[in-house]
mmCIF file of C-alpha atoms in Angstrom:
data_model
loop_
_atom_site.group_PDB
_atom_site.id
_atom_site.type_symbol
_atom_site.label_atom_id
_atom_site.label_comp_id
_atom_site.label_asym_id
_atom_site.label_seq_id
_atom_site.Cartn_x
_atom_site.Cartn_y
_atom_site.Cartn_z
ATOM 1 C CA UNK H 1 0.765 24.744 -39.692
ATOM 2 C CA UNK H 2 -1.562 22.561 -37.816
ATOM 3 C CA UNK H 3 0.186 19.948 -35.458
ATOM 4 C CA UNK H 4 -1.416 17.012 -34.428
ATOM 5 C CA UNK H 5 -1.687 17.466 -30.329
ATOM 6 C CA UNK H 6 -1.796 13.556 -29.900
ATOM 7 C CA UNK H 7 1.684 12.827 -31.451
ATOM 8 C CA UNK H 8 4.755 12.777 -29.191
ATOM 9 C CA UNK H 9 6.569 16.077 -29.431
ATOM 10 C CA UNK H 10 10.338 16.223 -29.248
ATOM 11 C CA UNK H 11 10.490 17.494 -25.926
ATOM 12 C CA UNK H 12 13.755 17.244 -23.702
ATOM 13 C CA UNK H 13 12.338 14.599 -21.671
ATOM 14 C CA UNK H 14 11.458 12.305 -24.646
ATOM 15 C CA UNK H 15 14.998 13.034 -26.047
ATOM 16 C CA UNK H 16 16.610 11.923 -22.805
ATOM 17 C CA UNK H 17 14.439 8.685 -22.823
ATOM 18 C CA UNK H 18 15.581 7.915 -26.302
ATOM 19 C CA UNK H 19 19.370 8.532 -25.298
ATOM 20 C CA UNK H 20 18.768 6.070 -22.423
ATOM 21 C CA UNK H 21 17.185 3.171 -24.667
ATOM 22 C CA UNK H 22 19.912 3.819 -27.120
ATOM 23 C CA UNK H 23 22.617 3.403 -24.278
ATOM 24 C CA UNK H 24 20.884 0.587 -22.278
ATOM 25 C CA UNK H 25 19.053 -1.461 -25.065
ATOM 26 C CA UNK H 26 21.074 -1.029 -28.267
ATOM 27 C CA UNK H 27 24.494 -0.462 -26.648
ATOM 28 C CA UNK H 28 24.412 -2.474 -23.380
ATOM 29 C CA UNK H 29 25.822 0.394 -21.661
ATOM 30 C CA UNK H 30 25.070 1.348 -17.880
ATOM 31 C CA UNK H 31 22.990 4.446 -17.485
ATOM 32 C CA UNK H 32 24.091 7.852 -15.854
ATOM 33 C CA UNK H 33 21.904 8.538 -12.653
ATOM 34 C CA UNK H 34 18.743 10.366 -13.487
ATOM 35 C CA UNK H 35 18.186 9.260 -17.255
ATOM 36 C CA UNK H 36 15.269 7.047 -16.281
ATOM 37 C CA UNK H 37 13.856 6.208 -13.039
ATOM 38 C CA UNK H 38 15.879 3.193 -11.441
ATOM 39 C CA UNK H 39 12.782 0.947 -11.615
ATOM 40 C CA UNK H 40 12.519 1.452 -15.351
ATOM 41 C CA UNK H 41 16.435 0.349 -15.820
ATOM 42 C CA UNK H 42 15.758 -2.612 -13.848
ATOM 43 C CA UNK H 43 12.666 -3.860 -15.771
ATOM 44 C CA UNK H 44 14.696 -3.339 -19.286
ATOM 45 C CA UNK H 45 17.531 -5.597 -17.965
ATOM 46 C CA UNK H 46 14.893 -8.180 -16.791
ATOM 47 C CA UNK H 47 13.081 -8.064 -20.126
ATOM 48 C CA UNK H 48 16.670 -8.512 -22.079
ATOM 49 C CA UNK H 49 17.377 -11.392 -19.629
ATOM 50 C CA UNK H 50 14.172 -12.938 -21.039
ATOM 51 C CA UNK H 51 15.402 -12.780 -24.559
ATOM 52 C CA UNK H 52 13.157 -10.016 -25.459
ATOM 53 C CA UNK H 53 13.970 -7.261 -28.118
ATOM 54 C CA UNK H 54 12.575 -3.703 -28.275
ATOM 55 C CA UNK H 55 11.525 -4.319 -31.923
ATOM 56 C CA UNK H 56 9.653 -7.235 -31.112
ATOM 57 C CA UNK H 57 5.916 -7.539 -31.560
ATOM 58 C CA UNK H 58 3.310 -7.494 -28.545
ATOM 59 C CA UNK H 59 0.464 -9.664 -28.871
ATOM 60 C CA UNK H 60 -1.543 -8.732 -25.597
ATOM 61 C CA UNK H 61 -2.713 -12.162 -25.099
ATOM 62 C CA UNK H 62 -5.732 -13.355 -23.146
ATOM 63 C CA UNK H 63 -5.963 -16.265 -20.808
ATOM 64 C CA UNK H 64 -8.346 -19.164 -21.401
ATOM 65 C CA UNK H 65 -11.929 -19.110 -20.701
ATOM 66 C CA UNK H 66 -11.429 -21.527 -17.983
ATOM 67 C CA UNK H 67 -8.401 -19.726 -16.299
ATOM 68 C CA UNK H 68 -10.482 -16.673 -16.744
ATOM 69 C CA UNK H 69 -13.343 -18.090 -14.732
ATOM 70 C CA UNK H 70 -11.044 -19.246 -11.966
ATOM 71 C CA UNK H 71 -9.342 -15.754 -11.928
ATOM 72 C CA UNK H 72 -12.553 -13.828 -11.365
ATOM 73 C CA UNK H 73 -13.852 -16.200 -8.771
ATOM 74 C CA UNK H 74 -10.529 -15.852 -6.878
ATOM 75 C CA UNK H 75 -10.435 -12.169 -7.207
ATOM 76 C CA UNK H 76 -14.119 -11.587 -6.284
ATOM 77 C CA UNK H 77 -13.076 -9.823 -3.226
ATOM 78 C CA UNK H 78 -10.651 -7.483 -4.760
ATOM 79 C CA UNK H 79 -12.955 -6.522 -7.587
ATOM 80 C CA UNK H 80 -15.784 -5.721 -5.245
ATOM 81 C CA UNK H 81 -13.680 -3.625 -2.870
ATOM 82 C CA UNK H 82 -12.330 -1.771 -5.887
ATOM 83 C CA UNK H 83 -15.263 -0.714 -7.741
ATOM 84 C CA UNK H 84 -16.318 2.082 -5.984
ATOM 85 C CA UNK H 85 -12.798 3.329 -5.738
ATOM 86 C CA UNK H 86 -12.271 2.982 -9.592
ATOM 87 C CA UNK H 87 -15.537 4.885 -10.537
ATOM 88 C CA UNK H 88 -13.928 7.711 -8.043
ATOM 89 C CA UNK H 89 -10.650 7.496 -9.773
ATOM 90 C CA UNK H 90 -12.474 7.408 -13.147
ATOM 91 C CA UNK H 91 -14.214 10.859 -12.402
ATOM 92 C CA UNK H 92 -10.801 12.314 -11.216
ATOM 93 C CA UNK H 93 -9.159 11.612 -14.740
ATOM 94 C CA UNK H 94 -11.955 11.735 -17.166
ATOM 95 C CA UNK H 95 -10.665 14.772 -19.168
ATOM 96 C CA UNK H 96 -7.071 13.414 -19.305
ATOM 97 C CA UNK H 97 -7.314 10.675 -21.946
ATOM 98 C CA UNK H 98 -6.334 8.526 -19.388
ATOM 99 C CA UNK H 99 -8.339 5.382 -17.630
ATOM 100 C CA UNK H 100 -8.127 2.734 -15.111
ATOM 101 C CA UNK H 101 -7.157 -0.729 -15.018
ATOM 102 C CA UNK H 102 -7.170 -3.467 -12.157
ATOM 103 C CA UNK H 103 -5.260 -6.601 -12.330
ATOM 104 C CA UNK H 104 -4.473 -9.495 -10.142
ATOM 105 C CA UNK H 105 -1.071 -10.295 -8.797
ATOM 106 C CA UNK H 106 -0.121 -12.043 -11.932
ATOM 107 C CA UNK H 107 -0.826 -8.871 -14.037
ATOM 108 C CA UNK H 108 -4.129 -10.116 -15.566
ATOM 109 C CA UNK H 109 -6.883 -7.526 -15.912
ATOM 110 C CA UNK H 110 -9.950 -8.138 -13.704
ATOM 111 C CA UNK H 111 -11.497 -4.928 -14.254
ATOM 112 C CA UNK H 112 -11.375 -1.287 -16.025
ATOM 113 C CA UNK H 113 -13.032 1.626 -15.858
ATOM 114 C CA UNK H 114 -13.093 5.328 -17.366
ATOM 115 C CA UNK H 115 -13.010 6.981 -20.641
ATOM 116 C CA UNK H 116 -11.923 4.115 -22.562
ATOM 117 C CA UNK H 117 -11.971 4.553 -26.470
ATOM 118 C CA UNK H 118 -12.773 1.041 -27.509
ATOM 119 C CA UNK H 119 -12.268 2.166 -31.265
ATOM 120 C CA UNK H 120 -8.652 2.711 -30.384
ATOM 121 C CA UNK H 121 -6.937 -0.701 -30.410
ATOM 122 C CA UNK H 122 -4.249 0.230 -28.297
ATOM 123 C CA UNK H 123 -6.768 1.173 -25.396
ATOM 124 C CA UNK H 124 -9.227 -1.704 -26.451
ATOM 125 C CA UNK H 125 -6.690 -4.424 -26.035
ATOM 126 C CA UNK H 126 -5.190 -3.615 -22.689
ATOM 127 C CA UNK H 127 -8.609 -2.954 -21.102
ATOM 128 C CA UNK H 128 -10.129 -6.376 -21.929
ATOM 129 C CA UNK H 129 -10.765 -8.434 -18.725
ATOM 130 C CA UNK H 130 -8.452 -11.454 -19.061
ATOM 131 C CA UNK H 131 -5.721 -9.798 -21.008
ATOM 132 C CA UNK H 132 -2.154 -10.844 -19.522
ATOM 133 C CA UNK H 133 -0.472 -7.372 -18.828
ATOM 134 C CA UNK H 134 2.576 -9.113 -16.780
ATOM 135 C CA UNK H 135 6.049 -8.127 -17.658
ATOM 136 C CA UNK H 136 6.798 -11.346 -19.118
ATOM 137 C CA UNK H 137 4.125 -10.811 -21.479
ATOM 138 C CA UNK H 138 4.259 -7.262 -22.411
ATOM 139 C CA UNK H 139 7.526 -6.016 -21.085
ATOM 140 C CA UNK H 140 8.139 -3.016 -18.886
ATOM 141 C CA UNK H 141 4.806 -1.232 -18.265
ATOM 142 C CA UNK H 142 3.747 0.290 -15.027
ATOM 143 C CA UNK H 143 1.773 -2.836 -14.053
ATOM 144 C CA UNK H 144 4.494 -5.247 -14.435
ATOM 145 C CA UNK H 145 6.975 -2.999 -12.913
ATOM 146 C CA UNK H 146 4.876 -2.217 -10.002
ATOM 147 C CA UNK H 147 4.157 -5.958 -9.279
ATOM 148 C CA UNK H 148 7.730 -6.578 -9.546
ATOM 149 C CA UNK H 149 9.119 -3.719 -7.463
ATOM 150 C CA UNK H 150 6.095 -3.618 -5.334
ATOM 151 C CA UNK H 151 6.210 0.082 -5.129
ATOM 152 C CA UNK H 152 4.140 2.912 -6.921
ATOM 153 C CA UNK H 153 5.882 3.969 -10.243
ATOM 154 C CA UNK H 154 5.444 6.225 -13.151
ATOM 155 C CA UNK H 155 6.677 5.343 -16.867
ATOM 156 C CA UNK H 156 6.349 7.760 -20.058
ATOM 157 C CA UNK H 157 6.164 6.338 -23.706
ATOM 158 C CA UNK H 158 9.563 5.414 -24.494
ATOM 159 C CA UNK H 159 10.212 4.175 -21.021
ATOM 160 C CA UNK H 160 8.164 1.143 -21.871
ATOM 161 C CA UNK H 161 10.432 -1.753 -23.227
ATOM 162 C CA UNK H 162 8.701 -2.419 -26.250
ATOM 163 C CA UNK H 163 8.618 0.141 -29.080
ATOM 164 C CA UNK H 164 5.295 -0.982 -29.801
ATOM 165 C CA UNK H 165 4.011 0.181 -26.249
ATOM 166 C CA UNK H 166 5.853 3.488 -26.623
ATOM 167 C CA UNK H 167 2.526 5.347 -26.869
ATOM 168 C CA UNK H 168 1.427 4.712 -23.321
ATOM 169 C CA UNK H 169 1.864 6.664 -20.373
ATOM 170 C CA UNK H 170 1.116 5.058 -17.096
ATOM 171 C CA UNK H 171 0.954 5.138 -13.343
ATOM 172 C CA UNK H 172 0.786 1.979 -11.182
ATOM 173 C CA UNK H 173 0.676 0.906 -7.453
ATOM 174 C CA UNK H 174 0.658 -2.428 -5.959
ATOM 175 C CA UNK H 175 -2.255 -3.541 -3.777
ATOM 176 C CA UNK H 176 -1.765 -5.248 -0.282
ATOM 177 C CA UNK H 177 -4.230 -7.514 1.236
ATOM 178 C CA UNK H 178 -5.050 -7.675 5.080
ATOM 179 C CA UNK H 179 -2.017 -10.122 5.489
ATOM 180 C CA UNK H 180 0.380 -8.035 3.533
ATOM 181 C CA UNK H 181 0.529 -10.083 0.570
ATOM 182 C CA UNK H 182 0.473 -8.399 -2.932
ATOM 183 C CA UNK H 183 -3.263 -9.204 -4.077
ATOM 184 C CA UNK H 184 -3.088 -6.881 -7.537
ATOM 185 C CA UNK H 185 -2.128 -3.712 -8.790
ATOM 186 C CA UNK H 186 -4.033 -0.633 -9.828
ATOM 187 C CA UNK H 187 -3.091 1.159 -12.889
ATOM 188 C CA UNK H 188 -3.961 4.406 -15.059
ATOM 189 C CA UNK H 189 -3.023 4.586 -18.692
ATOM 190 C CA UNK H 190 -3.019 7.134 -21.484
ATOM 191 C CA UNK H 191 -2.890 6.665 -25.045
ATOM 192 C CA UNK H 192 -0.742 9.255 -26.827
ATOM 193 C CA UNK H 193 -1.577 11.400 -23.628
ATOM 194 C CA UNK H 194 0.455 14.305 -21.964
ATOM 195 C CA UNK H 195 2.758 13.270 -19.333
ATOM 196 C CA UNK H 196 1.105 13.494 -15.753
ATOM 197 C CA UNK H 197 3.472 11.997 -13.227
ATOM 198 C CA UNK H 198 1.399 13.438 -10.607
ATOM 199 C CA UNK H 199 -1.236 10.474 -11.372
ATOM 200 C CA UNK H 200 1.242 8.373 -9.404
ATOM 201 C CA UNK H 201 0.190 10.115 -6.159
ATOM 202 C CA UNK H 202 -3.416 9.677 -7.218
ATOM 203 C CA UNK H 203 -3.088 5.989 -7.823
ATOM 204 C CA UNK H 204 -1.041 5.502 -4.540
ATOM 205 C CA UNK H 205 -3.925 7.255 -2.753
ATOM 206 C CA UNK H 206 -6.654 5.200 -4.535
ATOM 207 C CA UNK H 207 -4.718 2.051 -3.854
ATOM 208 C CA UNK H 208 -4.837 2.605 -0.039
ATOM 209 C CA UNK H 209 -8.356 3.282 -0.140
ATOM 210 C CA UNK H 210 -8.847 -0.383 -2.062
ATOM 211 C CA UNK H 211 -6.536 -2.146 0.627
ATOM 212 C CA UNK H 212 -8.618 -0.204 3.689
ATOM 213 C CA UNK H 213 -11.985 -1.631 1.916
ATOM 214 C CA UNK H 214 -10.416 -5.209 1.566
ATOM 215 C CA UNK H 215 -9.324 -5.056 5.302
ATOM 216 C CA UNK H 216 -12.432 -3.980 6.529
ATOM 217 C CA UNK H 217 -14.471 -6.348 4.542
ATOM 218 C CA UNK H 218 -12.950 -9.405 6.193
ATOM 219 C CA UNK H 219 -14.535 -10.837 9.326
ATOM 220 C CA UNK H 220 -13.568 -8.798 12.555
ATOM 221 C CA UNK H 221 -14.719 -8.071 15.836
ATOM 222 C CA UNK H 222 -12.992 -4.916 16.584
ATOM 223 C CA UNK H 223 -11.444 -2.184 14.363
ATOM 224 C CA UNK H 224 -8.635 -0.034 15.489
ATOM 225 C CA UNK H 225 -7.874 3.533 13.739
ATOM 226 C CA UNK H 226 -4.314 4.401 14.485
ATOM 227 C CA UNK H 227 -2.336 7.554 14.247
ATOM 228 C CA UNK H 228 0.409 9.365 16.058
ATOM 229 C CA UNK H 229 -0.515 11.873 18.541
ATOM 230 C CA UNK H 230 -1.092 15.239 17.269
ATOM 231 C CA UNK H 231 -2.902 13.902 14.120
ATOM 232 C CA UNK H 232 -6.171 13.930 13.729
ATOM 233 C CA UNK H 233 -7.980 10.377 13.334
ATOM 234 C CA UNK H 234 -10.363 9.566 10.569
ATOM 235 C CA UNK H 235 -8.472 10.197 7.244
ATOM 236 C CA UNK H 236 -6.657 7.723 4.756
ATOM 237 C CA UNK H 237 -3.210 8.404 6.687
ATOM 238 C CA UNK H 238 -4.705 6.280 9.610
ATOM 239 C CA UNK H 239 -3.412 2.978 10.255
ATOM 240 C CA UNK H 240 -6.169 0.175 10.604
ATOM 241 C CA UNK H 241 -5.728 -2.886 12.641
ATOM 242 C CA UNK H 242 -8.483 -5.746 12.937
ATOM 243 C CA UNK H 243 -9.099 -7.994 15.890
ATOM 244 C CA UNK H 244 -10.916 -11.141 16.758
ATOM 245 C CA UNK H 245 -12.807 -11.601 20.017
ATOM 246 C CA UNK H 246 -9.747 -12.934 21.515
ATOM 247 C CA UNK H 247 -7.607 -10.273 20.761
ATOM 248 C CA UNK H 248 -5.473 -11.786 17.807
ATOM 249 C CA UNK H 249 -4.653 -9.368 15.096
ATOM 250 C CA UNK H 250 -6.393 -10.837 11.920
ATOM 251 C CA UNK H 251 -5.434 -7.971 9.489
ATOM 252 C CA UNK H 252 -3.398 -4.685 8.991
ATOM 253 C CA UNK H 253 -3.381 -2.129 6.131
ATOM 254 C CA UNK H 254 0.212 -0.827 5.068
ATOM 255 C CA UNK H 255 0.084 2.293 7.237
ATOM 256 C CA UNK H 256 -0.443 0.267 10.273
ATOM 257 C CA UNK H 257 2.351 -2.128 9.374
ATOM 258 C CA UNK H 258 4.658 0.910 9.116
ATOM 259 C CA UNK H 259 3.426 2.102 12.771
ATOM 260 C CA UNK H 260 3.539 -1.077 14.790
ATOM 261 C CA UNK H 261 6.718 -3.295 14.715
ATOM 262 C CA UNK H 262 5.920 -6.949 14.968
ATOM 263 C CA UNK H 263 2.774 -7.464 12.961
ATOM 264 C CA UNK H 264 4.061 -10.363 11.007
ATOM 265 C CA UNK H 265 3.541 -10.796 7.449
ATOM 266 C CA UNK H 266 2.421 -13.263 4.685
ATOM 267 C CA UNK H 267 3.059 -17.082 5.981
ATOM 268 C CA UNK H 268 4.147 -15.872 9.324
ATOM 269 C CA UNK H 269 2.387 -16.961 12.884
ATOM 270 C CA UNK H 270 -0.318 -15.065 14.162
ATOM 271 C CA UNK H 271 0.256 -11.907 16.102
ATOM 272 C CA UNK H 272 -1.728 -11.246 19.336
ATOM 273 C CA UNK H 273 -2.189 -7.637 20.553
ATOM 274 C CA UNK H 274 -0.603 -7.789 23.630
ATOM 275 C CA UNK H 275 2.642 -8.797 21.848
ATOM 276 C CA UNK H 276 2.564 -5.373 20.267
ATOM 277 C CA UNK H 277 0.892 -3.115 22.753
ATOM 278 C CA UNK H 278 1.561 -2.715 26.463
ATOM 279 C CA UNK H 279 -2.031 -3.179 27.756
ATOM 280 C CA UNK H 280 -4.455 -5.897 28.062
ATOM 281 C CA UNK H 281 -6.531 -6.684 25.088
ATOM 282 C CA UNK H 282 -9.656 -6.597 27.265
ATOM 283 C CA UNK H 283 -9.309 -2.698 27.657
ATOM 284 C CA UNK H 284 -9.902 -2.172 24.033
ATOM 285 C CA UNK H 285 -13.334 -4.241 24.273
ATOM 286 C CA UNK H 286 -14.237 -1.894 27.136
ATOM 287 C CA UNK H 287 -13.330 1.225 25.149
ATOM 288 C CA UNK H 288 -15.389 0.135 22.058
ATOM 289 C CA UNK H 289 -18.656 0.264 24.191
ATOM 290 C CA UNK H 290 -17.929 3.969 24.463
ATOM 291 C CA UNK H 291 -18.549 5.216 21.222
ATOM 292 C CA UNK H 292 -16.234 7.945 19.950
ATOM 293 C CA UNK H 293 -13.579 7.582 22.672
ATOM 294 C CA UNK H 294 -9.839 7.889 21.742
ATOM 295 C CA UNK H 295 -7.400 6.148 23.760
ATOM 296 C CA UNK H 296 -3.517 6.066 23.986
ATOM 297 C CA UNK H 297 -2.026 2.752 23.115
ATOM 298 C CA UNK H 298 1.584 2.292 24.241
ATOM 299 C CA UNK H 299 4.027 0.397 22.185
ATOM 300 C CA UNK H 300 6.780 -1.870 23.668
ATOM 301 C CA UNK H 301 9.312 0.615 22.095
ATOM 302 C CA UNK H 302 7.988 3.188 24.526
ATOM 303 C CA UNK H 303 6.399 5.168 21.733
ATOM 304 C CA UNK H 304 2.515 5.907 21.890
ATOM 305 C CA UNK H 305 -0.202 5.791 19.292
ATOM 306 C CA UNK H 306 -3.667 7.322 19.546
ATOM 307 C CA UNK H 307 -6.482 4.950 18.943
ATOM 308 C CA UNK H 308 -10.230 4.690 18.117
ATOM 309 C CA UNK H 309 -11.720 1.602 18.944
ATOM 310 C CA UNK H 310 -14.694 0.475 16.885
ATOM 311 C CA UNK H 311 -17.035 -2.613 17.107
ATOM 312 C CA UNK H 312 -17.743 -3.815 13.782
ATOM 313 C CA UNK H 313 -21.146 -2.516 13.949
ATOM 314 C CA UNK H 314 -19.882 1.066 14.804
ATOM 315 C CA UNK H 315 -17.324 1.635 12.017
ATOM 316 C CA UNK H 316 -19.361 4.554 10.552
ATOM 317 C CA UNK H 317 -19.475 6.415 13.703
ATOM 318 C CA UNK H 318 -18.036 9.898 13.420
ATOM 319 C CA UNK H 319 -14.796 10.792 15.312
ATOM 320 C CA UNK H 320 -14.812 13.258 18.197
ATOM 321 C CA UNK H 321 -12.930 16.568 18.177
ATOM 322 C CA UNK H 322 -9.277 16.050 19.114
ATOM 323 C CA UNK H 323 -10.035 18.514 22.248
ATOM 324 C CA UNK H 324 -12.259 15.758 23.595
ATOM 325 C CA UNK H 325 -9.710 12.831 23.601
ATOM 326 C CA UNK H 326 -9.113 11.274 26.914
ATOM 327 C CA UNK H 327 -5.721 10.199 27.830
ATOM 328 C CA UNK H 328 -4.316 7.449 29.964
ATOM 329 C CA UNK H 329 -1.609 8.663 32.517
ATOM 330 C CA UNK H 330 1.757 8.063 31.278
ATOM 331 C CA UNK H 331 2.733 6.556 34.657
ATOM 332 C CA UNK H 332 -0.215 4.003 34.095
ATOM 333 C CA UNK H 333 1.149 3.304 30.569
ATOM 334 C CA UNK H 334 4.479 2.844 31.678
ATOM 335 C CA UNK H 335 3.428 0.449 34.667
ATOM 336 C CA UNK H 336 1.659 -1.819 32.262
ATOM 337 C CA UNK H 337 4.628 -2.023 29.946
ATOM 338 C CA UNK H 338 6.857 -2.850 32.640
ATOM 339 C CA UNK H 339 4.758 -5.353 34.065
ATOM 340 C CA UNK H 340 4.672 -7.050 30.646
ATOM 341 C CA UNK H 341 8.322 -6.790 29.944
ATOM 342 C CA UNK H 342 9.187 -8.181 33.507
ATOM 343 C CA UNK H 343 6.464 -11.079 33.011
ATOM 344 C CA UNK H 344 8.139 -11.949 29.697
ATOM 345 C CA UNK H 345 11.557 -11.897 31.226
ATOM 346 C CA UNK H 346 10.279 -13.994 34.101
ATOM 347 C CA UNK H 347 11.454 -11.157 36.555
ATOM 348 C CA UNK H 348 15.181 -10.585 34.757
ATOM 349 C CA UNK H 349 15.713 -6.910 35.053
ATOM 350 C CA UNK H 350 18.498 -6.730 32.399
ATOM 351 C CA UNK H 351 16.378 -8.696 29.917
ATOM 352 C CA UNK H 352 13.308 -6.690 30.547
ATOM 353 C CA UNK H 353 15.301 -3.396 30.360
ATOM 354 C CA UNK H 354 16.720 -4.540 26.758
ATOM 355 C CA UNK H 355 13.182 -5.132 25.522
ATOM 356 C CA UNK H 356 12.052 -1.800 26.785
ATOM 357 C CA UNK H 357 15.175 -0.278 25.134
ATOM 358 C CA UNK H 358 16.136 1.464 28.423
ATOM 359 C CA UNK H 359 19.058 1.022 30.671
ATOM 360 C CA UNK H 360 18.999 -1.313 33.911
ATOM 361 C CA UNK H 361 19.462 1.997 35.874
ATOM 362 C CA UNK H 362 16.340 3.587 34.351
ATOM 363 C CA UNK H 363 14.286 0.597 34.989
ATOM 364 C CA UNK H 364 15.088 0.463 38.553
ATOM 365 C CA UNK H 365 14.249 4.099 38.924
ATOM 366 C CA UNK H 366 10.954 3.666 37.221
ATOM 367 C CA UNK H 367 10.275 0.306 39.563
ATOM 368 C CA UNK H 368 11.252 2.360 42.364
ATOM 369 C CA UNK H 369 8.770 5.283 41.531
ATOM 370 C CA UNK H 370 6.053 2.852 40.656
ATOM 371 C CA UNK H 371 6.521 1.090 44.325
ATOM 372 C CA UNK H 372 6.420 4.688 45.804
ATOM 373 C CA UNK H 373 3.127 5.364 44.128
ATOM 374 C CA UNK H 374 1.616 2.139 45.197
ATOM 375 C CA UNK H 375 2.836 2.622 48.598
ATOM 376 C CA UNK H 376 1.585 6.135 48.973
ATOM 377 C CA UNK H 377 -1.827 4.688 47.422
#
């Protein structure tokens, strides 16, 4: 007997999802751990609290023409930064029955790319620019869930809230701008497609590329590529920091925000480089004149990062081999950090020690070693 390969098959996974829906949506029972991902259950509960019913209809409404004009204008930078990455993403998924969707922070479609079958109404409706795919509009999807949870997600068929959207499988990841604000999300969706949870990794990786493109597209004087010693600089795993001519940090990607404490966030005061690194910012401008040089940057915590410092005009410069990396003497790094901590503490040794995360005795010992070096010099 011929079986339609596009129709949902009664797999253990689909059976488990069906049982979870019955318990959570029909019987209002708490779910056992592992039945569905936590973000799915939380989204279902949000939809129920909004008065939605799983059997309800989904309109896939579009915003007005005036709203669409304002939306596209407001998201011009996001769309421009994302388009090359969307093209690459579309090539990666071309034979999988999945396609890519870009939305703004409110879940409105601003671009779509890939092998979209516009003869299939289910694919056509959700890829129209201006369609509202927010959780409030169409219930649980990767789009609404990623924008609410602010983390990458994967949803398969019945994990969508409405029965009318149970033909979709989708992965989504939020997109963050240079100041850490969520500016939109990236989604890949398939219609009656095989479950491919590995797409969550692909979407997360593509989202990072879009975020880096957004960061480097803004005005800046220096770009810092950061990574921990032992890791090669020059990959998507690098933290990125942008600086203006006076050493103020004008933007950072998510990796940098995880590496460097104290970078601030949306609505917070600007941060100067000297507030997070234990060296004068002028040294970075000197380093940028030596193309390809990688230096060590001391954090005030005592940790160190490797950094390549690039002037805006040098950002396409190839990175040197790790064996060629010059390093700053550890005692010089420590001396700079101690000077900064003592200056900020107005000479109060105890307060400086707490800032550095070391004991008073250790700080006195390091001060003694520094004085001894200066005497011998």
